[in-house]
Amino acid sequence: MYAETRLAPRTPRLPGKLPLAAALLWLGALFASASPWLAELDPTALIAAFWTYNSNDYTSILAHFSWAPRVSVAVLIGCGLGLAGAVTQQVLGNPLASPTTLGVEAGGQFGVTIATLFAPAVLAFSPDLAAIAGGLLAIGLVIALTWRLGFSPVTVILAGLVITFFMGALNMAFLLLKGEWLGNLFIWGAGSLVQNNWAPFMELWPRVLILALALVLLMRPLQLLQLGQASASSLGARVGMIRMLALFLVVLMSATVVSRVGVVAFVGLAAPVLARLLGARTLVERLLWSSLFGGGLLLLADTLAHRASTWGDGSLVPTGTTTALIGGPIILLALQSFRNTHHMPGQSSSPTGFVPIRRPAAVIGSVLLVLLFATFVVSMGWSPGLQDWSWTPLNQWNDAWVWRGPRMLAAILAGVSLGLAGTLIQRMTGNVMASPEMLGISGGAALVMVLIILSGADVGRAGQLTAATVGAAGALGLLILLARRHRFAGNQLLLGGLALYVFMDSGLRLVMASGGTVASKLLNWMYGSTWLISESEALTLLSLILLISLCLVTVIRPLTILPLGDTSASSLGLPVGRARLALLLLAALLTAAATVVIGPLSFVGLIAPHLARVLGQQTVGRQMIVAALAGGLLLAVADYLSRIVVYPAQLPAGLLAALVGGLYFLWGLSRHGRS
């Protein structure tokens, strides 16, 4: 009897804080949403607005056709995305997986963009088809890049993030080229739940309900995945088929939402993370409570967005902005329990199959300088005109310099800055997949720039550079503080950078939705426009880069010793704390200088150190020199191509660099999977 009692299975108790937190969230969201209406309608009439209205009372009509359907849509979409996020995390065994971090939502918006430009008949037939195709493309790329690594959590999130970057850059390129057709599309894409009748809800709820039921029916097969792939297969489960079917349903759910209301980011991440942190243990509990938290979170976020729209000048604050602001803290919460570092890119346990041949730095540097000079000459002399291509005579270069010289010089200097910053960061973190973009340093600088421009403050270039440096240093400093308990592991830094990117993304969504000249100016800068750079600004940047380069001579020894570990570095007389602080400030200053000129998303800081390593430069000093020249060459070519590819229109140089850099990063992930 005693043995039977001990062996009897015990069902884990549901923590009391879980239903309490859900109840408080729902009550708070419902009260916040309803409180403005209670001054004119009694609670009974307001509740009745969900199914009827008083035709003689304008407030009742407005509540029935505007407030009630908006609340219903928010709850419906939030529950659907929360469920989809919980299923995604279960399928991949990844606490940071969601439709947003896997690029599904960005892919859905990309599909709608392509259909708008090239196949509008598809949208007329069904907007879901274009969004589903884009979502499938995004998650298909993630799977193709990471399946060799067993869907390791860090690599999956990095692949999804870069695909989001890449598709966002493509979307922005189309917006800049076809703004007259796509302007309203990108305002919609920021995510808005504004309703003026019940038709969208009535069209959406059957689809969400059917997809939710299909996901719930997969519950038993999904439970087997917790046993591991080998154990699940031995019990007869077709693991690959289960994963593909579940992810396909997740894409359908996310794309259905995106095609109706735009990108409502990070609800599918926040809801399952909160459910897990508050004590949901079994799969049934996680699916149920993730759905409930998703509905409450989105209703609360939508209410905050609506209130924010009334606080300012009446400009629309999209719901996607407030949900994106939720994402950053949620990622940081999830990181506290994140332990998986398996197959970290750049830290593979298996020996690499590629060892570059060492080459003289003088020879490689001379070749890069010749190529850089040739690019400068071609950019100054060979260009399209009103009739055809022509060569600008040398005696007219003084006139051409006014239009072409400062921007080319600024692009080169920004490339040099990012090449040096990327080398510092990769050496300091010990991870070759790190860069100013991926660590959120550029995002910190960009966030400060966004705030300055939106506030209308005229601080000048010196003020912008100072503020951007503070933002960049603050971002990297925060990341290092967060990663100290994990001994500065590369995964913590990279995923913490993702959290900072979320905040930058929310600001960008807000600007995109506001429209106007400020939005146009800021969007051009965000993607690396160099055509407004003056000669004095370019020369100031040159002086700054030269000054910082002199300081870099003193960091060669610390960068050489730090990879040996804190104990060994200290025994060799290196003050580790002060060395890291100095490297942090130098990397932040270099990143800020480049960000002010070229924007936050170019990936040059990732590519340039890699190129230096491929070209045979292994020591710190030689790698920095070659990476600086390679970065300058990359952005010089990008700036020239940005002027001529779509002439007479122009693309930001940073946008072209981001497209190339995104492809390079994805190639690097796929190569890591084959090593």
PDB file of N, CA, C and O in Angstrom, residues 525-554:
ATOM      1  N   TRP A 525      17.518  58.279 -43.801  1.00  0.00           N
ATOM      2  CA  TRP A 525      18.721  58.163 -42.976  1.00  0.00           C
ATOM      3  C   TRP A 525      18.850  56.773 -42.367  1.00  0.00           C
ATOM      4  O   TRP A 525      19.948  56.219 -42.298  1.00  0.00           O
ATOM      5  N   MET A 526      17.716  56.189 -41.931  1.00  0.00           N
ATOM      6  CA  MET A 526      17.768  54.877 -41.276  1.00  0.00           C
ATOM      7  C   MET A 526      18.392  53.829 -42.181  1.00  0.00           C
ATOM      8  O   MET A 526      18.988  52.863 -41.710  1.00  0.00           O
ATOM      9  N   TYR A 527      18.256  54.005 -43.482  1.00  0.00           N
ATOM     10  CA  TYR A 527      18.816  53.020 -44.397  1.00  0.00           C
ATOM     11  C   TYR A 527      20.035  53.541 -45.151  1.00  0.00           C
ATOM     12  O   TYR A 527      20.369  53.043 -46.209  1.00  0.00           O
ATOM     13  N   GLY A 528      20.683  54.558 -44.597  1.00  0.00           N
ATOM     14  CA  GLY A 528      22.014  54.904 -45.065  1.00  0.00           C
ATOM     15  C   GLY A 528      22.083  55.857 -46.235  1.00  0.00           C
ATOM     16  O   GLY A 528      22.867  55.652 -47.156  1.00  0.00           O
ATOM     17  N   SER A 529      21.285  56.905 -46.205  1.00  0.00           N
ATOM     18  CA  SER A 529      21.367  57.902 -47.268  1.00  0.00           C
ATOM     19  C   SER A 529      22.564  58.809 -47.032  1.00  0.00           C
ATOM     20  O   SER A 529      22.758  59.353 -45.944  1.00  0.00           O
ATOM     21  N   THR A 530      23.399  58.991 -48.070  1.00  0.00           N
ATOM     22  CA  THR A 530      24.590  59.841 -47.939  1.00  0.00           C
ATOM     23  C   THR A 530      24.490  61.122 -48.764  1.00  0.00           C
ATOM     24  O   THR A 530      25.442  61.904 -48.782  1.00  0.00           O
ATOM     25  N   TRP A 531      23.363  61.326 -49.448  1.00  0.00           N
ATOM     26  CA  TRP A 531      23.344  62.432 -50.412  1.00  0.00           C
ATOM     27  C   TRP A 531      23.184  63.811 -49.762  1.00  0.00           C
ATOM     28  O   TRP A 531      23.293  64.828 -50.427  1.00  0.00           O
ATOM     29  N   LEU A 532      22.927  63.870 -48.444  1.00  0.00           N
ATOM     30  CA  LEU A 532      22.807  65.164 -47.776  1.00  0.00           C
ATOM     31  C   LEU A 532      24.061  65.536 -46.987  1.00  0.00           C
ATOM     32  O   LEU A 532      24.070  66.535 -46.279  1.00  0.00           O
ATOM     33  N   ILE A 533      25.111  64.720 -47.119  1.00  0.00           N
ATOM     34  CA  ILE A 533      26.355  64.993 -46.380  1.00  0.00           C
ATOM     35  C   ILE A 533      27.076  66.185 -47.000  1.00  0.00           C
ATOM     36  O   ILE A 533      27.282  66.251 -48.218  1.00  0.00           O
ATOM     37  N   SER A 534      27.482  67.129 -46.158  1.00  0.00           N
ATOM     38  CA  SER A 534      28.227  68.294 -46.644  1.00  0.00           C
ATOM     39  C   SER A 534      29.723  68.029 -46.560  1.00  0.00           C
ATOM     40  O   SER A 534      30.176  67.093 -45.889  1.00  0.00           O
ATOM     41  N   GLU A 535      30.500  68.895 -47.229  1.00  0.00           N
ATOM     42  CA  GLU A 535      31.954  68.729 -47.221  1.00  0.00           C
ATOM     43  C   GLU A 535      32.518  68.912 -45.816  1.00  0.00           C
ATOM     44  O   GLU A 535      33.404  68.162 -45.391  1.00  0.00           O
ATOM     45  N   SER A 536      31.998  69.880 -45.079  1.00  0.00           N
ATOM     46  CA  SER A 536      32.513  70.115 -43.727  1.00  0.00           C
ATOM     47  C   SER A 536      32.225  68.920 -42.819  1.00  0.00           C
ATOM     48  O   SER A 536      33.063  68.546 -41.978  1.00  0.00           O
ATOM     49  N   GLU A 537      31.050  68.293 -42.978  1.00  0.00           N
ATOM     50  CA  GLU A 537      30.725  67.123 -42.169  1.00  0.00           C
ATOM     51  C   GLU A 537      31.637  65.948 -42.501  1.00  0.00           C
ATOM     52  O   GLU A 537      32.086  65.223 -41.604  1.00  0.00           O
ATOM     53  N   ALA A 538      31.910  65.760 -43.783  1.00  0.00           N
ATOM     54  CA  ALA A 538      32.800  64.668 -44.183  1.00  0.00           C
ATOM     55  C   ALA A 538      34.207  64.887 -43.641  1.00  0.00           C
ATOM     56  O   ALA A 538      34.857  63.945 -43.164  1.00  0.00           O
ATOM     57  N   LEU A 539      34.698  66.123 -43.700  1.00  0.00           N
ATOM     58  CA  LEU A 539      36.038  66.401 -43.194  1.00  0.00           C
ATOM     59  C   LEU A 539      36.102  66.276 -41.671  1.00  0.00           C
ATOM     60  O   LEU A 539      37.119  65.831 -41.111  1.00  0.00           O
ATOM     61  N   THR A 540      35.018  66.662 -40.983  1.00  0.00           N
ATOM     62  CA  THR A 540      34.968  66.477 -39.530  1.00  0.00           C
ATOM     63  C   THR A 540      35.027  65.001 -39.172  1.00  0.00           C
ATOM     64  O   THR A 540      35.732  64.590 -38.235  1.00  0.00           O
ATOM     65  N   LEU A 541      34.298  64.197 -39.932  1.00  0.00           N
ATOM     66  CA  LEU A 541      34.326  62.760 -39.698  1.00  0.00           C
ATOM     67  C   LEU A 541      35.712  62.195 -39.963  1.00  0.00           C
ATOM     68  O   LEU A 541      36.180  61.315 -39.236  1.00  0.00           O
ATOM     69  N   LEU A 542      36.399  62.711 -40.983  1.00  0.00           N
ATOM     70  CA  LEU A 542      37.760  62.270 -41.277  1.00  0.00           C
ATOM     71  C   LEU A 542      38.684  62.555 -40.097  1.00  0.00           C
ATOM     72  O   LEU A 542      39.480  61.695 -39.689  1.00  0.00           O
ATOM     73  N   SER A 543      38.576  63.742 -39.526  1.00  0.00           N
ATOM     74  CA  SER A 543      39.420  64.091 -38.379  1.00  0.00           C
ATOM     75  C   SER A 543      39.138  63.171 -37.197  1.00  0.00           C
ATOM     76  O   SER A 543      40.062  62.721 -36.502  1.00  0.00           O
ATOM     77  N   LEU A 544      37.855  62.867 -36.983  1.00  0.00           N
ATOM     78  CA  LEU A 544      37.485  62.006 -35.867  1.00  0.00           C
ATOM     79  C   LEU A 544      38.029  60.590 -36.048  1.00  0.00           C
ATOM     80  O   LEU A 544      38.569  59.990 -35.108  1.00  0.00           O
ATOM     81  N   ILE A 545      37.923  60.057 -37.266  1.00  0.00           N
ATOM     82  CA  ILE A 545      38.400  58.698 -37.527  1.00  0.00           C
ATOM     83  C   ILE A 545      39.917  58.624 -37.348  1.00  0.00           C
ATOM     84  O   ILE A 545      40.453  57.656 -36.789  1.00  0.00           O
ATOM     85  N   LEU A 546      40.627  59.648 -37.813  1.00  0.00           N
ATOM     86  CA  LEU A 546      42.081  59.669 -37.638  1.00  0.00           C
ATOM     87  C   LEU A 546      42.452  59.695 -36.164  1.00  0.00           C
ATOM     88  O   LEU A 546      43.394  59.012 -35.724  1.00  0.00           O
ATOM     89  N   LEU A 547      41.719  60.475 -35.362  1.00  0.00           N
ATOM     90  CA  LEU A 547      42.005  60.568 -33.938  1.00  0.00           C
ATOM     91  C   LEU A 547      41.758  59.222 -33.245  1.00  0.00           C
ATOM     92  O   LEU A 547      42.580  58.763 -32.436  1.00  0.00           O
ATOM     93  N   ILE A 548      40.635  58.584 -33.586  1.00  0.00           N
ATOM     94  CA  ILE A 548      40.329  57.289 -32.970  1.00  0.00           C
ATOM     95  C   ILE A 548      41.342  56.239 -33.405  1.00  0.00           C
ATOM     96  O   ILE A 548      41.744  55.376 -32.610  1.00  0.00           O
ATOM     97  N   SER A 549      41.775  56.304 -34.655  1.00  0.00           N
ATOM     98  CA  SER A 549      42.741  55.319 -35.157  1.00  0.00           C
ATOM     99  C   SER A 549      44.043  55.384 -34.382  1.00  0.00           C
ATOM    100  O   SER A 549      44.700  54.354 -34.153  1.00  0.00           O
ATOM    101  N   LEU A 550      44.436  56.588 -33.958  1.00  0.00           N
ATOM    102  CA  LEU A 550      45.642  56.701 -33.144  1.00  0.00           C
ATOM    103  C   LEU A 550      45.458  56.000 -31.795  1.00  0.00           C
ATOM    104  O   LEU A 550      46.386  55.386 -31.262  1.00  0.00           O
ATOM    105  N   CYS A 551      44.243  56.095 -31.243  1.00  0.00           N
ATOM    106  CA  CYS A 551      43.971  55.431 -29.965  1.00  0.00           C
ATOM    107  C   CYS A 551      43.964  53.914 -30.105  1.00  0.00           C
ATOM    108  O   CYS A 551      44.257  53.189 -29.142  1.00  0.00           O
ATOM    109  N   LEU A 552      43.626  53.418 -31.302  1.00  0.00           N
ATOM    110  CA  LEU A 552      43.523  51.977 -31.494  1.00  0.00           C
ATOM    111  C   LEU A 552      44.867  51.273 -31.379  1.00  0.00           C
ATOM    112  O   LEU A 552      44.913  50.064 -31.145  1.00  0.00           O
ATOM    113  N   VAL A 553      45.949  52.022 -31.549  1.00  0.00           N
ATOM    114  CA  VAL A 553      47.272  51.406 -31.411  1.00  0.00           C
ATOM    115  C   VAL A 553      47.450  50.839 -30.006  1.00  0.00           C
ATOM    116  O   VAL A 553      48.116  49.809 -29.808  1.00  0.00           O
ATOM    117  N   THR A 554      46.804  51.463 -29.021  1.00  0.00           N
ATOM    118  CA  THR A 554      46.988  51.045 -27.626  1.00  0.00           C
ATOM    119  C   THR A 554      46.140  49.829 -27.250  1.00  0.00           C
ATOM    120  O   THR A 554      46.319  49.276 -26.150  1.00  0.00           O
TER     121      THR A 554
END
